[in-house]
Amino acid sequence: SDLRACEPGDWSNEGAERLLTRTRGEGSTQAMVRYIYSCWPELCKTSVADVGENPGRHTLLRMPHKMFVPGSRFREQYYWDSYFTLQGLLVSDMLESAIHLIENLLFCVERYGYVPNGTRSYYLGRTQPPLLSEMLVDLWNWVVT
């Protein structure tokens, strides 16, 4: 496999409890918040060293930072899904991960001239709706407010 699981640097077991202090609801709502927050380490991925050393042997596009996949069956980061992932990271107070997510997308713009559909070479021929500027605005607003 060209990906391995990793833990986000700004994720902690206590994060769910901090998030719950800002969440209305009880019982099942709190259980859902805890469950969603607990998924971040499972969704966080990084490429194995061989992807950078032998890129011709892999379809994965190496990113400068860890990435978040939209679910356990996916093996790459997707542009459209990254918008919603960003919203979750911000609400979860995972600012470092949110910044890295956007930096990965900006890396794609610098390298390919646009953000591809996903972080695989076979997605380089297409993109998704342009959400990067909106993501930058969301990040800015989160930081300054």
PDB file of C-alpha atoms in Angstrom:
ATOM      1  CA  SER A   1       0.000   0.000   0.000  1.00  0.00           C
ATOM      2  CA  ASP A   2       1.207   3.524  -0.689  1.00  0.00           C
ATOM      3  CA  LEU A   3      -0.564   5.046   2.325  1.00  0.00           C
ATOM      4  CA  ARG A   4      -0.253   4.473   6.022  1.00  0.00           C
ATOM      5  CA  ALA A   5      -2.351   5.657   8.928  1.00  0.00           C
ATOM      6  CA  CYS A   6      -1.058   8.525  11.010  1.00  0.00           C
ATOM      7  CA  GLU A   7      -2.307  10.593  13.888  1.00  0.00           C
ATOM      8  CA  PRO A   8      -2.981  14.278  13.289  1.00  0.00           C
ATOM      9  CA  GLY A   9      -0.480  16.335  15.283  1.00  0.00           C
ATOM     10  CA  ASP A  10      -3.223  18.479  16.815  1.00  0.00           C
ATOM     11  CA  TRP A  11      -5.632  15.672  17.720  1.00  0.00           C
ATOM     12  CA  SER A  12      -6.011  14.529  21.334  1.00  0.00           C
ATOM     13  CA  ASN A  13      -8.379  12.358  23.315  1.00  0.00           C
ATOM     14  CA  GLU A  14      -9.438  15.443  25.281  1.00  0.00           C
ATOM     15  CA  GLY A  15     -10.505  17.282  22.130  1.00  0.00           C
ATOM     16  CA  ALA A  16     -13.934  15.670  22.071  1.00  0.00           C
ATOM     17  CA  GLU A  17     -14.642  16.909  25.579  1.00  0.00           C
ATOM     18  CA  ARG A  18     -13.685  20.480  24.595  1.00  0.00           C
ATOM     19  CA  LEU A  19     -15.932  20.170  21.555  1.00  0.00           C
ATOM     20  CA  LEU A  20     -18.829  18.968  23.712  1.00  0.00           C
ATOM     21  CA  THR A  21     -18.708  22.164  25.784  1.00  0.00           C
ATOM     22  CA  ARG A  22     -19.835  24.014  22.625  1.00  0.00           C
ATOM     23  CA  THR A  23     -22.398  21.420  21.542  1.00  0.00           C
ATOM     24  CA  ARG A  24     -26.066  21.566  22.412  1.00  0.00           C
ATOM     25  CA  GLY A  25     -27.858  18.325  23.036  1.00  0.00           C
ATOM     26  CA  GLU A  26     -27.486  15.332  25.255  1.00  0.00           C
ATOM     27  CA  GLY A  27     -27.265  11.565  25.050  1.00  0.00           C
ATOM     28  CA  SER A  28     -27.141  10.478  21.420  1.00  0.00           C
ATOM     29  CA  THR A  29     -25.928  13.907  20.245  1.00  0.00           C
ATOM     30  CA  GLN A  30     -22.958  13.765  22.587  1.00  0.00           C
ATOM     31  CA  ALA A  31     -22.240  10.173  21.555  1.00  0.00           C
ATOM     32  CA  MET A  32     -22.284  11.216  17.895  1.00  0.00           C
ATOM     33  CA  VAL A  33     -19.863  14.121  18.569  1.00  0.00           C
ATOM     34  CA  ARG A  34     -17.481  11.781  20.400  1.00  0.00           C
ATOM     35  CA  TYR A  35     -17.665   9.227  17.597  1.00  0.00           C
ATOM     36  CA  ILE A  36     -17.045  11.749  14.813  1.00  0.00           C
ATOM     37  CA  TYR A  37     -14.126  13.292  16.682  1.00  0.00           C
ATOM     38  CA  SER A  38     -12.652   9.825  17.281  1.00  0.00           C
ATOM     39  CA  CYS A  39     -12.552   9.221  13.496  1.00  0.00           C
ATOM     40  CA  TRP A  40      -9.847  11.822  12.754  1.00  0.00           C
ATOM     41  CA  PRO A  41      -6.890   9.454  13.380  1.00  0.00           C
ATOM     42  CA  GLU A  42      -8.498   6.802  11.154  1.00  0.00           C
ATOM     43  CA  LEU A  43      -9.014   9.308   8.332  1.00  0.00           C
ATOM     44  CA  CYS A  44      -5.516  10.797   8.581  1.00  0.00           C
ATOM     45  CA  LYS A  45      -3.067   9.274   6.083  1.00  0.00           C
ATOM     46  CA  THR A  46       0.462   9.876   4.896  1.00  0.00           C
ATOM     47  CA  SER A  47       2.342   8.412   1.982  1.00  0.00           C
ATOM     48  CA  VAL A  48       5.006   5.775   2.479  1.00  0.00           C
ATOM     49  CA  ALA A  49       8.571   6.778   1.651  1.00  0.00           C
ATOM     50  CA  ASP A  50       8.571   4.782  -1.599  1.00  0.00           C
ATOM     51  CA  VAL A  51       5.991   7.168  -3.111  1.00  0.00           C
ATOM     52  CA  GLY A  52       8.550   9.960  -3.044  1.00  0.00           C
ATOM     53  CA  GLU A  53      11.532   7.757  -3.861  1.00  0.00           C
ATOM     54  CA  ASN A  54       9.893   5.898  -6.764  1.00  0.00           C
ATOM     55  CA  PRO A  55       6.923   7.986  -7.955  1.00  0.00           C
ATOM     56  CA  GLY A  56       6.653   6.005 -11.216  1.00  0.00           C
ATOM     57  CA  ARG A  57       5.619   2.923  -9.249  1.00  0.00           C
ATOM     58  CA  HIS A  58       2.653   4.660  -7.617  1.00  0.00           C
ATOM     59  CA  THR A  59      -0.451   6.546  -8.678  1.00  0.00           C
ATOM     60  CA  LEU A  60      -0.550   8.485  -5.397  1.00  0.00           C
ATOM     61  CA  LEU A  61       0.525  12.117  -5.695  1.00  0.00           C
ATOM     62  CA  ARG A  62       2.865  12.882  -2.818  1.00  0.00           C
ATOM     63  CA  MET A  63       1.665  15.815  -0.729  1.00  0.00           C
ATOM     64  CA  PRO A  64       3.822  17.944   1.595  1.00  0.00           C
ATOM     65  CA  HIS A  65       1.593  17.189   4.600  1.00  0.00           C
ATOM     66  CA  LYS A  66      -0.620  14.473   6.005  1.00  0.00           C
ATOM     67  CA  MET A  67      -3.956  14.188   4.241  1.00  0.00           C
ATOM     68  CA  PHE A  68      -7.482  13.258   5.235  1.00  0.00           C
ATOM     69  CA  VAL A  69      -9.441  10.703   3.238  1.00  0.00           C
ATOM     70  CA  PRO A  70     -13.245  11.037   3.208  1.00  0.00           C
ATOM     71  CA  GLY A  71     -13.846   7.539   4.597  1.00  0.00           C
ATOM     72  CA  SER A  72     -12.205   4.221   5.343  1.00  0.00           C
ATOM     73  CA  ARG A  73     -12.646   2.810   1.822  1.00  0.00           C
ATOM     74  CA  PHE A  74     -10.900   5.733   0.134  1.00  0.00           C
ATOM     75  CA  ARG A  75      -7.161   5.813  -0.497  1.00  0.00           C
ATOM     76  CA  GLU A  76      -6.669   9.455  -1.462  1.00  0.00           C
ATOM     77  CA  GLN A  77      -7.718  12.976  -0.606  1.00  0.00           C
ATOM     78  CA  TYR A  78     -10.495  14.461  -2.759  1.00  0.00           C
ATOM     79  CA  TYR A  79     -10.907  18.135  -3.543  1.00  0.00           C
ATOM     80  CA  TRP A  80     -14.691  18.398  -3.026  1.00  0.00           C
ATOM     81  CA  ASP A  81     -14.600  16.341   0.170  1.00  0.00           C
ATOM     82  CA  SER A  82     -11.762  18.484   1.507  1.00  0.00           C
ATOM     83  CA  TYR A  83     -14.144  21.413   1.811  1.00  0.00           C
ATOM     84  CA  PHE A  84     -16.317  19.491   4.261  1.00  0.00           C
ATOM     85  CA  THR A  85     -13.292  17.973   5.990  1.00  0.00           C
ATOM     86  CA  LEU A  86     -12.016  21.512   6.568  1.00  0.00           C
ATOM     87  CA  GLN A  87     -15.287  22.484   8.240  1.00  0.00           C
ATOM     88  CA  GLY A  88     -14.968  19.509  10.606  1.00  0.00           C
ATOM     89  CA  LEU A  89     -11.323  20.223  11.388  1.00  0.00           C
ATOM     90  CA  LEU A  90     -12.104  23.833  12.237  1.00  0.00           C
ATOM     91  CA  VAL A  91     -15.019  22.914  14.506  1.00  0.00           C
ATOM     92  CA  SER A  92     -12.771  20.298  16.129  1.00  0.00           C
ATOM     93  CA  ASP A  93     -10.153  22.994  16.902  1.00  0.00           C
ATOM     94  CA  MET A  94      -7.621  21.205  14.704  1.00  0.00           C
ATOM     95  CA  LEU A  95      -6.183  24.349  13.170  1.00  0.00           C
ATOM     96  CA  GLU A  96      -2.801  22.852  12.249  1.00  0.00           C
ATOM     97  CA  SER A  97      -4.505  20.048  10.311  1.00  0.00           C
ATOM     98  CA  ALA A  98      -6.825  22.561   8.620  1.00  0.00           C
ATOM     99  CA  ILE A  99      -3.851  24.642   7.506  1.00  0.00           C
ATOM    100  CA  HIS A 100      -2.041  21.550   6.226  1.00  0.00           C
ATOM    101  CA  LEU A 101      -5.113  20.471   4.269  1.00  0.00           C
ATOM    102  CA  ILE A 102      -5.195  23.839   2.498  1.00  0.00           C
ATOM    103  CA  GLU A 103      -1.416  23.831   1.990  1.00  0.00           C
ATOM    104  CA  ASN A 104      -1.744  20.449   0.237  1.00  0.00           C
ATOM    105  CA  LEU A 105      -4.311  21.948  -2.131  1.00  0.00           C
ATOM    106  CA  LEU A 106      -2.137  25.019  -2.739  1.00  0.00           C
ATOM    107  CA  PHE A 107       0.775  22.682  -3.471  1.00  0.00           C
ATOM    108  CA  CYS A 108      -1.353  21.113  -6.218  1.00  0.00           C
ATOM    109  CA  VAL A 109      -2.071  24.558  -7.690  1.00  0.00           C
ATOM    110  CA  GLU A 110       1.647  25.378  -7.688  1.00  0.00           C
ATOM    111  CA  ARG A 111       2.650  22.033  -9.202  1.00  0.00           C
ATOM    112  CA  TYR A 112      -0.214  21.277 -11.619  1.00  0.00           C
ATOM    113  CA  GLY A 113      -1.847  24.675 -12.126  1.00  0.00           C
ATOM    114  CA  TYR A 114      -5.129  23.578 -10.498  1.00  0.00           C
ATOM    115  CA  VAL A 115      -6.458  21.242  -7.813  1.00  0.00           C
ATOM    116  CA  PRO A 116      -7.123  17.819  -9.332  1.00  0.00           C
ATOM    117  CA  ASN A 117     -10.196  15.780  -8.454  1.00  0.00           C
ATOM    118  CA  GLY A 118      -8.099  13.656  -6.090  1.00  0.00           C
ATOM    119  CA  THR A 119      -4.502  12.913  -5.138  1.00  0.00           C
ATOM    120  CA  ARG A 120      -3.922  10.185  -7.733  1.00  0.00           C
ATOM    121  CA  SER A 121      -2.213  10.591 -11.088  1.00  0.00           C
ATOM    122  CA  TYR A 122      -5.309   9.362 -12.913  1.00  0.00           C
ATOM    123  CA  TYR A 123      -7.241  12.366 -11.541  1.00  0.00           C
ATOM    124  CA  LEU A 124      -4.862  14.901 -13.099  1.00  0.00           C
ATOM    125  CA  GLY A 125      -7.144  15.326 -16.111  1.00  0.00           C
ATOM    126  CA  ARG A 126     -10.075  16.690 -14.141  1.00  0.00           C
ATOM    127  CA  THR A 127     -11.022  18.857 -11.200  1.00  0.00           C
ATOM    128  CA  GLN A 128     -14.107  19.591  -9.131  1.00  0.00           C
ATOM    129  CA  PRO A 129     -16.042  22.796  -8.349  1.00  0.00           C
ATOM    130  CA  PRO A 130     -13.638  25.570  -7.302  1.00  0.00           C
ATOM    131  CA  LEU A 131     -13.796  25.596  -3.515  1.00  0.00           C
ATOM    132  CA  LEU A 132     -10.228  26.517  -2.586  1.00  0.00           C
ATOM    133  CA  SER A 133     -10.891  30.263  -2.351  1.00  0.00           C
ATOM    134  CA  GLU A 134     -13.927  29.622  -0.134  1.00  0.00           C
ATOM    135  CA  MET A 135     -11.805  27.344   2.038  1.00  0.00           C
ATOM    136  CA  LEU A 136      -9.208  30.088   2.448  1.00  0.00           C
ATOM    137  CA  VAL A 137     -11.935  32.536   3.475  1.00  0.00           C
ATOM    138  CA  ASP A 138     -13.340  30.005   5.970  1.00  0.00           C
ATOM    139  CA  LEU A 139      -9.896  29.442   7.467  1.00  0.00           C
ATOM    140  CA  TRP A 140      -9.248  33.203   7.658  1.00  0.00           C
ATOM    141  CA  ASN A 141     -12.590  33.840   9.335  1.00  0.00           C
ATOM    142  CA  TRP A 142     -11.971  31.055  11.844  1.00  0.00           C
ATOM    143  CA  VAL A 143      -8.568  32.446  12.769  1.00  0.00           C
ATOM    144  CA  VAL A 144      -9.551  36.096  13.099  1.00  0.00           C
ATOM    145  CA  THR A 145     -12.822  35.561  14.993  1.00  0.00           C
TER     146      THR A 145
END
